[in-house]
PDB file of C-alpha atoms in Angstrom:
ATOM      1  CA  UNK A   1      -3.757   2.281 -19.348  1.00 74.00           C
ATOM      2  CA  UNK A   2      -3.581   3.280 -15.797  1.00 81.00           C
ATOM      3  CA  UNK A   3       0.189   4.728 -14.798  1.00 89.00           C
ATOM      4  CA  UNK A   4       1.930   6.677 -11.875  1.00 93.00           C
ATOM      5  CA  UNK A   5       5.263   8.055 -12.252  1.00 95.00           C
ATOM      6  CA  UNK A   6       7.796   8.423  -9.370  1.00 96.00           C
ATOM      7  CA  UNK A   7      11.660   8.361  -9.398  1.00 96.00           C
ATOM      8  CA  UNK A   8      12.953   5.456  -8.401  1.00 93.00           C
ATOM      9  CA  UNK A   9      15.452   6.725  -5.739  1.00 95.00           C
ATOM     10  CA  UNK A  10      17.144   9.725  -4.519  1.00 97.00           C
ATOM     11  CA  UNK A  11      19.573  11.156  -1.985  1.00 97.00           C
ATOM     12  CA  UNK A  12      19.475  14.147   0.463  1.00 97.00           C
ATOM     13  CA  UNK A  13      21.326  15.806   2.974  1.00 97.00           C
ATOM     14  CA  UNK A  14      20.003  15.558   7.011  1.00 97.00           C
ATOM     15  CA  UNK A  15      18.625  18.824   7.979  1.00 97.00           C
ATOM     16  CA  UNK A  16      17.686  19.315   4.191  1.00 98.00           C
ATOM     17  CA  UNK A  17      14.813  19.653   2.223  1.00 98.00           C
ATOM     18  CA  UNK A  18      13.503  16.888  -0.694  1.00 98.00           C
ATOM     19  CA  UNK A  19      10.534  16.999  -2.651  1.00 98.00           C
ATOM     20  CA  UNK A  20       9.632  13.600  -4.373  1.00 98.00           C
ATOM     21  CA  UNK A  21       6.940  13.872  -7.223  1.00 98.00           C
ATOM     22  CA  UNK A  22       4.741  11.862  -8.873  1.00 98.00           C
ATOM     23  CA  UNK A  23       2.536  12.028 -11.898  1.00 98.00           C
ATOM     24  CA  UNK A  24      -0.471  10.522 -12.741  1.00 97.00           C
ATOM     25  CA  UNK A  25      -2.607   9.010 -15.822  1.00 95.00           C
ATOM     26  CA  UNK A  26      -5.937   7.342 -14.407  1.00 91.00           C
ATOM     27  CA  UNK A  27      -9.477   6.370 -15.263  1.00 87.00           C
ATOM     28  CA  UNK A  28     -10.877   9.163 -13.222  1.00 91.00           C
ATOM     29  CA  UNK A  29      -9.511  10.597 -10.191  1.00 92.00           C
ATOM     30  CA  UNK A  30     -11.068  10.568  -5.903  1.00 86.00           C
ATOM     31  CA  UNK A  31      -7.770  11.858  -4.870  1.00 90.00           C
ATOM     32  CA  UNK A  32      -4.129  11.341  -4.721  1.00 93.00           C
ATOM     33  CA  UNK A  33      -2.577   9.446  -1.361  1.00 91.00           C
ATOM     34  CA  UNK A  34       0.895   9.847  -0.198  1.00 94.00           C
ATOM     35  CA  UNK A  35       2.442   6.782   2.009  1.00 92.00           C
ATOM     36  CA  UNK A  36       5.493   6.026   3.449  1.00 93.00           C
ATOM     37  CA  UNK A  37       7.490   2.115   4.108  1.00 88.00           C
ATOM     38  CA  UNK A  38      10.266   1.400   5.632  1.00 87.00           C
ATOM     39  CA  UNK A  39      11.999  -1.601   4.558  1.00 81.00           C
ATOM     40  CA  UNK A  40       9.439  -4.772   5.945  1.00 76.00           C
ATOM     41  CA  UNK A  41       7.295  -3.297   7.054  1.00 80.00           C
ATOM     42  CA  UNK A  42       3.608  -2.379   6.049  1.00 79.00           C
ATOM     43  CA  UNK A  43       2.986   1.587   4.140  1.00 86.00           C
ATOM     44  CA  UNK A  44       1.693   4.046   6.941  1.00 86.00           C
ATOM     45  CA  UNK A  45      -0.403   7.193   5.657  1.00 85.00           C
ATOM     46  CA  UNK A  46       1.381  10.512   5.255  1.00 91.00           C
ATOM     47  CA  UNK A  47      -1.341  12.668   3.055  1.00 91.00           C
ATOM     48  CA  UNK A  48      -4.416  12.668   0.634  1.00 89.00           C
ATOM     49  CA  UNK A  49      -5.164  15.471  -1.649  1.00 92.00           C
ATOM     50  CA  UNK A  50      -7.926  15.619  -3.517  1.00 91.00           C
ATOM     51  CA  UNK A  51      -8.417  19.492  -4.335  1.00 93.00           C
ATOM     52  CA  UNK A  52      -5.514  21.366  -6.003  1.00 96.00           C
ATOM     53  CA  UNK A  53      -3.007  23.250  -3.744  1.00 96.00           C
ATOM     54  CA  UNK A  54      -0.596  22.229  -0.829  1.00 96.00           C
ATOM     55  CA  UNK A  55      -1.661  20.707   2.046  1.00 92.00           C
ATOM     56  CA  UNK A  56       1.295  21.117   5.218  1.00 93.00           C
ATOM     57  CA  UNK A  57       1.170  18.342   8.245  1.00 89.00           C
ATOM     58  CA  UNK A  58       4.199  19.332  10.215  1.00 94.00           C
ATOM     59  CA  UNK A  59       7.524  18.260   8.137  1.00 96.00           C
ATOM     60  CA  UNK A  60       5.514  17.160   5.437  1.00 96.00           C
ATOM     61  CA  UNK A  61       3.646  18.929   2.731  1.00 97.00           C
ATOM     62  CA  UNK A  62       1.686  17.524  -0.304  1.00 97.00           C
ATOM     63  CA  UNK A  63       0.706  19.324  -3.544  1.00 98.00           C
ATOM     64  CA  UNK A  64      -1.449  18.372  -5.804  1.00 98.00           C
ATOM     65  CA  UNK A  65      -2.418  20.001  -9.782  1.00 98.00           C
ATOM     66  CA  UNK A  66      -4.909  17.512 -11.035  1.00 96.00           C
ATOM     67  CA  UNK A  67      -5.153  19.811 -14.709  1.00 96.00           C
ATOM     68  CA  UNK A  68      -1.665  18.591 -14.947  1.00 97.00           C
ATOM     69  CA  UNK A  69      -1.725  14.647 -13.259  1.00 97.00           C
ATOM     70  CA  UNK A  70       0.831  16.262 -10.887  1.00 97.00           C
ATOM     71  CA  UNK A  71       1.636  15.676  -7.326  1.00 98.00           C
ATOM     72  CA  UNK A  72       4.892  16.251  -5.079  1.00 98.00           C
ATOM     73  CA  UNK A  73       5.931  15.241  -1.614  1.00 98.00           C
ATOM     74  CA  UNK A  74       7.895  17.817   0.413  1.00 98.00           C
ATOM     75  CA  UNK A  75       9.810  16.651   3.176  1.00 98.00           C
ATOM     76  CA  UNK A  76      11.600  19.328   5.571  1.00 97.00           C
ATOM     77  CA  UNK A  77      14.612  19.263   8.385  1.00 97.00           C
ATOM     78  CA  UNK A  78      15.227  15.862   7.001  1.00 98.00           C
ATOM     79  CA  UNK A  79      16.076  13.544   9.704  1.00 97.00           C
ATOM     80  CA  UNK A  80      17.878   9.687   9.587  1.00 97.00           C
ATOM     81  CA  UNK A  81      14.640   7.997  10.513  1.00 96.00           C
ATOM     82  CA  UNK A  82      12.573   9.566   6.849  1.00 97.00           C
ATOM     83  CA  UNK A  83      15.066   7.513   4.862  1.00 96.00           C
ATOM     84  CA  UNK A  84      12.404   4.797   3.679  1.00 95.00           C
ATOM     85  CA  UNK A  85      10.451   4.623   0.594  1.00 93.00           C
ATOM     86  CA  UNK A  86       8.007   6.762  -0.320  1.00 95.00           C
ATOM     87  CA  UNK A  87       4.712   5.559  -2.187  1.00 93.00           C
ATOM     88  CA  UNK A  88       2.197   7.573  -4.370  1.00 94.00           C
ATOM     89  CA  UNK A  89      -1.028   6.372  -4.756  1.00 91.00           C
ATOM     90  CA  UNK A  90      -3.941   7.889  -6.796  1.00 91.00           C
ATOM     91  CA  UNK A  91      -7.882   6.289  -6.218  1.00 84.00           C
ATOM     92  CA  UNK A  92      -9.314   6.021  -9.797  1.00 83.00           C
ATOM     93  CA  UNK A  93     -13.258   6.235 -10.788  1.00 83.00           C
ATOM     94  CA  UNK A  94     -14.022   2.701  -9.323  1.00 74.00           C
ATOM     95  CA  UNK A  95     -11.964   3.762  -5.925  1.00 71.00           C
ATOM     96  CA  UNK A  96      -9.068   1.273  -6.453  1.00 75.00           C
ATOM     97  CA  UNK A  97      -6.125   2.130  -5.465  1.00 79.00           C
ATOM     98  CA  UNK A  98      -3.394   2.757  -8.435  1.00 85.00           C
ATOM     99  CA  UNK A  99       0.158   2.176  -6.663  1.00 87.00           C
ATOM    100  CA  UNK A 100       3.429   4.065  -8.398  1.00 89.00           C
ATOM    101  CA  UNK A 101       6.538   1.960  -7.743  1.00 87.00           C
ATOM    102  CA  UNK A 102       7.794   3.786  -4.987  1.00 91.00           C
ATOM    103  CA  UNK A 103      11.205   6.570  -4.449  1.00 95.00           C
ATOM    104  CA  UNK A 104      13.478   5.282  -2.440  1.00 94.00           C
ATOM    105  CA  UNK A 105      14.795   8.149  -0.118  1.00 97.00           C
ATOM    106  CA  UNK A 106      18.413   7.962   1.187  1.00 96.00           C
ATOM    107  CA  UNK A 107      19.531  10.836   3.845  1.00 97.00           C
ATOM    108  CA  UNK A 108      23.050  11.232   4.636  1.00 96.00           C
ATOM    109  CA  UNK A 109      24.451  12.541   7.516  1.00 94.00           C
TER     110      UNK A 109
ATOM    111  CA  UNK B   1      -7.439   6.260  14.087  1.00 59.00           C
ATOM    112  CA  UNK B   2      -8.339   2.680  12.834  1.00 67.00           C
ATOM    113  CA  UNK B   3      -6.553  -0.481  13.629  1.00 82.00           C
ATOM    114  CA  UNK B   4      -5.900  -3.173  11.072  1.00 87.00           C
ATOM    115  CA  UNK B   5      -4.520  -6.527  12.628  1.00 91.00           C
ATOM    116  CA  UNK B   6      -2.609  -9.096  10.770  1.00 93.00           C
ATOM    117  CA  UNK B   7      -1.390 -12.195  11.495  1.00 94.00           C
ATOM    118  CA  UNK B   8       0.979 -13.715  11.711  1.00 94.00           C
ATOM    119  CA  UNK B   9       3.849 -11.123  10.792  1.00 91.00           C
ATOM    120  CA  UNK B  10       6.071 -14.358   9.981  1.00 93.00           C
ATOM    121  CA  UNK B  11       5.712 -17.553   8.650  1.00 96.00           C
ATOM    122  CA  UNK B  12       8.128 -20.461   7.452  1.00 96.00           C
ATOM    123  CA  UNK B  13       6.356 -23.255   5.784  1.00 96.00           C
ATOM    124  CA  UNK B  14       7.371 -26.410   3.896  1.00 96.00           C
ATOM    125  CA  UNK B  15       6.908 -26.359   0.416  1.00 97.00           C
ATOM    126  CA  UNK B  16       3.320 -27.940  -0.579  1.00 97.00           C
ATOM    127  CA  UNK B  17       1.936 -27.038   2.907  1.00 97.00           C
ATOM    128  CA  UNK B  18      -0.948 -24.424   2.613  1.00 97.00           C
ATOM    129  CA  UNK B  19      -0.293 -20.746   5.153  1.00 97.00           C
ATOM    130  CA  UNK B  20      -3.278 -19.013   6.491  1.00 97.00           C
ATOM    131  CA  UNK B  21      -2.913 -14.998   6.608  1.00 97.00           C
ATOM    132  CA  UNK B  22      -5.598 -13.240   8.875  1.00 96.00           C
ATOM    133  CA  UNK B  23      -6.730  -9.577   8.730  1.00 94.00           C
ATOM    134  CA  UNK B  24      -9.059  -8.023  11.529  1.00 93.00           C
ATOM    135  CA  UNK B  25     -10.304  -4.652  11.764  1.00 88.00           C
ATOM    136  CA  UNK B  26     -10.407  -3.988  15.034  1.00 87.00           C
ATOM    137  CA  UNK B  27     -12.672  -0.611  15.500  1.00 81.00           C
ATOM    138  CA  UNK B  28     -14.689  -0.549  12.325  1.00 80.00           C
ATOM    139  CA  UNK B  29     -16.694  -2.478   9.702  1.00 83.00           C
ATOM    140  CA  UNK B  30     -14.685  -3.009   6.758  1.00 81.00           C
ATOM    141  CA  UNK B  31     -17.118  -3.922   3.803  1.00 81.00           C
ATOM    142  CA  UNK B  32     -14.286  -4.116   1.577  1.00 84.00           C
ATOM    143  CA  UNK B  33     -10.642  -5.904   2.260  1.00 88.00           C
ATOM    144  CA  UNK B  34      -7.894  -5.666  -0.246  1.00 89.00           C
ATOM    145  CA  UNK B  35      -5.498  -8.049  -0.375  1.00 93.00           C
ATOM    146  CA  UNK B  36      -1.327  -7.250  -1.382  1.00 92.00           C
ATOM    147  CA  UNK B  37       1.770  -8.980  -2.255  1.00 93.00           C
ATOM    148  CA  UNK B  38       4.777  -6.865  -1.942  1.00 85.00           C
ATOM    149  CA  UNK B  39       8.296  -8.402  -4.016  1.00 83.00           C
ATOM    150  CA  UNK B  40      11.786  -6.745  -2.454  1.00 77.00           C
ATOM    151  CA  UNK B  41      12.171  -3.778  -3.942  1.00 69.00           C
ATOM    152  CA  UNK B  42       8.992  -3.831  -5.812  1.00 75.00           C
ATOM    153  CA  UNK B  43       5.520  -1.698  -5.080  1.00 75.00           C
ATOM    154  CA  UNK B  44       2.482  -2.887  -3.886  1.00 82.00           C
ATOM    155  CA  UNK B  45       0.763  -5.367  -6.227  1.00 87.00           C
ATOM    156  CA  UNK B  46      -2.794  -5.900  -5.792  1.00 88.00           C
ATOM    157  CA  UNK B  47      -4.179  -9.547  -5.855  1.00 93.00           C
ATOM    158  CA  UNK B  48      -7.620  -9.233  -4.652  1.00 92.00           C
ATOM    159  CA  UNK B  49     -10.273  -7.237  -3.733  1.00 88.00           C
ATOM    160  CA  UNK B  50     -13.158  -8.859  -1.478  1.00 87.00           C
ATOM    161  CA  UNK B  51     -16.563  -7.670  -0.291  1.00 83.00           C
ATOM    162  CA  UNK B  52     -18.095  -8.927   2.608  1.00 80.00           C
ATOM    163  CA  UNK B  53     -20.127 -11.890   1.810  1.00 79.00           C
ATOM    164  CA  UNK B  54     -19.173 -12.353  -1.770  1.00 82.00           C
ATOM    165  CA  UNK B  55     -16.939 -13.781  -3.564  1.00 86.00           C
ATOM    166  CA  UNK B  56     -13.647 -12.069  -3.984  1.00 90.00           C
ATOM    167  CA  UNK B  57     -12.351 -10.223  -7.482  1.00 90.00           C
ATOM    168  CA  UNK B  58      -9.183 -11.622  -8.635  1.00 94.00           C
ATOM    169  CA  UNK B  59      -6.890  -9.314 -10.469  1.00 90.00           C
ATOM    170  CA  UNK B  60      -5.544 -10.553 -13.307  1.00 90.00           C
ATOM    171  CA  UNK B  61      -2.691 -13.275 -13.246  1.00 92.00           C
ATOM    172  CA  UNK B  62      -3.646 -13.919  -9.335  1.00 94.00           C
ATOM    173  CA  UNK B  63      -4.653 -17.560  -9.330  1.00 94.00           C
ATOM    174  CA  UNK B  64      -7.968 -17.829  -7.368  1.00 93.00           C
ATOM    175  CA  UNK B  65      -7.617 -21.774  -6.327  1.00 94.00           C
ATOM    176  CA  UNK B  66      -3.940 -20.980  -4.962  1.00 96.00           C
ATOM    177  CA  UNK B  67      -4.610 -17.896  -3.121  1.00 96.00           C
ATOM    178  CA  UNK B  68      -8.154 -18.046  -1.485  1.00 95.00           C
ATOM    179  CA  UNK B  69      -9.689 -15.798   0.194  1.00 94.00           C
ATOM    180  CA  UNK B  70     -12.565 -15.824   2.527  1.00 90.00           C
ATOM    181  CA  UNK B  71     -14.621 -12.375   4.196  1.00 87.00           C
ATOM    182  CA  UNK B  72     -16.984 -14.095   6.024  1.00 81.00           C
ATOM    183  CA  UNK B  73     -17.385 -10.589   8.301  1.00 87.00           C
ATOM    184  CA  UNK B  74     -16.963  -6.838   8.101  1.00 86.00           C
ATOM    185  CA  UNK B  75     -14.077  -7.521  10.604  1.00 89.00           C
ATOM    186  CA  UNK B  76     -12.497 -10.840   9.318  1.00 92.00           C
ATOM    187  CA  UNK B  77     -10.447 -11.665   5.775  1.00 92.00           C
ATOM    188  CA  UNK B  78      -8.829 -14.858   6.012  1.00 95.00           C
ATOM    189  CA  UNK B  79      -5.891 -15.431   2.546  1.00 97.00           C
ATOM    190  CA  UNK B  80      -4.832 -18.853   2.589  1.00 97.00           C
ATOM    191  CA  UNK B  81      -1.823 -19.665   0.229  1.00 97.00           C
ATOM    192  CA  UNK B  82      -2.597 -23.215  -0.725  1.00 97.00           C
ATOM    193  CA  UNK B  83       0.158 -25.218  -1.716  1.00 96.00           C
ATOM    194  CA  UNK B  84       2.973 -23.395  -1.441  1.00 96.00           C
ATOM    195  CA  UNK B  85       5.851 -23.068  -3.161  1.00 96.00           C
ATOM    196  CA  UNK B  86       9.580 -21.408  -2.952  1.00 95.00           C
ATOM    197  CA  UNK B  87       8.466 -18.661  -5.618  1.00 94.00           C
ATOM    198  CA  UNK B  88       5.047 -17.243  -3.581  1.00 95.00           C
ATOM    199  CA  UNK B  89       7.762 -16.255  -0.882  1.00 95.00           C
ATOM    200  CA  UNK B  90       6.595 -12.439  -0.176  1.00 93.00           C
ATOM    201  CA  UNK B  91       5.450  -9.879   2.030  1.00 91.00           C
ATOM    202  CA  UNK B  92       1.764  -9.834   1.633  1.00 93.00           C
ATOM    203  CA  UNK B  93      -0.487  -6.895   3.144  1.00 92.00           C
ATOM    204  CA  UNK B  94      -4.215  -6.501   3.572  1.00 92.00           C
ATOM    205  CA  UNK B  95      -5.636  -3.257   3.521  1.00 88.00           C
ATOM    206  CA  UNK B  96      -9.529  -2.717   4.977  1.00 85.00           C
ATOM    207  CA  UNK B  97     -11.698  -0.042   3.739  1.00 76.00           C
ATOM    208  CA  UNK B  98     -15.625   0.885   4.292  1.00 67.00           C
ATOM    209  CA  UNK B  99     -16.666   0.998   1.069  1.00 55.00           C
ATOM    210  CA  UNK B 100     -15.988   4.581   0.010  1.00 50.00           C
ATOM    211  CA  UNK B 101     -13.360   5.623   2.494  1.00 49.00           C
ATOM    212  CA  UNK B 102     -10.789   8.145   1.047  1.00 53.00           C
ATOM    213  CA  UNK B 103      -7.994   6.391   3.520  1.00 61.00           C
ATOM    214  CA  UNK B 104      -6.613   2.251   3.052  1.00 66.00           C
ATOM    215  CA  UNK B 105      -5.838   1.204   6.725  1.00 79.00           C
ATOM    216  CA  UNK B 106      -3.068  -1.313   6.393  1.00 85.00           C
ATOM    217  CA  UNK B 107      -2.341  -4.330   8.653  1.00 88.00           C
ATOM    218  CA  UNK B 108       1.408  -5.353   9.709  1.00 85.00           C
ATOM    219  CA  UNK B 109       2.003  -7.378   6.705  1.00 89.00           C
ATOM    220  CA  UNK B 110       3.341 -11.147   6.788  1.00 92.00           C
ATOM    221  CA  UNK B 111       6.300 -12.190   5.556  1.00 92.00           C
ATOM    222  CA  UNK B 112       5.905 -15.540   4.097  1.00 95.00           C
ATOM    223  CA  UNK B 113       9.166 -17.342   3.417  1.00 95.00           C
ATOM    224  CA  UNK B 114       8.047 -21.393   1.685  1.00 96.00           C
ATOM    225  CA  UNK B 115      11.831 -23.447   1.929  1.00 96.00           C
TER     226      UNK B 115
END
């Protein structure tokens, strides 16, 4: 069966640094998406990987190993507003979208 | 980038009444609409997939005459809840993609509360 992997919730420290990670087991694999929700409201895109390595947008970097079904989320100079949850997401062979659970990410002043 | 619209973001129905969810993409064709319902606390759980002009694929456990859903363009996917009930109380999300697009453009969501 198809599974993704992701803590279910964890605390940091504002101003801190968090990586979140997520592994994979899928029928195939066109790339690994990372989203983010706040509570009600609809996921927005952070990052898609699709070729091994880390890929840095501002605050937020996303690495991906596909040998090992292996992704993480880094999230830098945490601020209040990234306390949310965090959603990994890998497209399998048929590009459907496999959804993990979600981490729930609490920063504390 | 590309803008998903949903409607409405709430609803309150009576239970037995029937709740009609729209989902426009608003710069692009979407060929291909997914369809989510979101429990608190819970991830994303896909109920349909629909291509448009054909009939929609049903995951498994989604009942098809309850939930239907309609793509009648590449910028239009209706979900109507049919006869609702206290228990299909959720936040459901569409999602529109072209086909082969590497990126799910989400609309608001609606929050569906049936009392």
């Amino acid at each position: 069966g198809q599974n993704i992997d992701q803590p279910t919730e964890m605390t940091a420290t504002e101003g801190a640094i968090v990586q979140i990670n997520c592994t994979y087991q899928t029928s195939g694999f066109n790339g690994l998406f990372w989203y983010q929700q706040h509570a009600g409201e609809a996921p927005t895109f952070l990052s898609y990987n699709v070729l091994d390595g880390l890929e840095e947008k501002g605050r937020f970097s996303s690495f991906l190993s596909r040998s090992k079904g292996y992704s993480y989320l880094l999230l830098k100079e945490l601020q209040m507003k990234d306390s949310a949850s965090y959603l990994c997401a890998v497209m399998d062979s048929n590009y459907q979208l496999i959804w993990g659970a979600g981490t729930k990410l609490i920063i504390k002043p | 980038g590309a803008v998903v619209s949903q409607h409405p973001s709430r609803v309150i129905c009576k239970s037995g009444t029937s709740v009609k969810i729209e989902c426009r993409s608003l710069d692009f064709q979407a060929t291909t609409m997914f369809w989510y319902r979101q429990f608190p606390k819970q991830s994303l759980m896909l109920m349909a997939t629909s291509n448009e002009g054909s009939k929609a694929t049903y995951e498994q456990g989604v009942e098809k005459d309850k939930f239907l859903i309609n793509h009648a363009s590449l910028t239009l996917s209706t979900l109507t809840v049919t006869s609702a009930h206290p228990e299909d109380s959720s936040f459901y999300i569409c999602s529109a993609g072209t086909g082969m697009s590497t990126e799910a453009f989400f609309g608001q969501g609606t929050r569906l509360t049936v009392v």
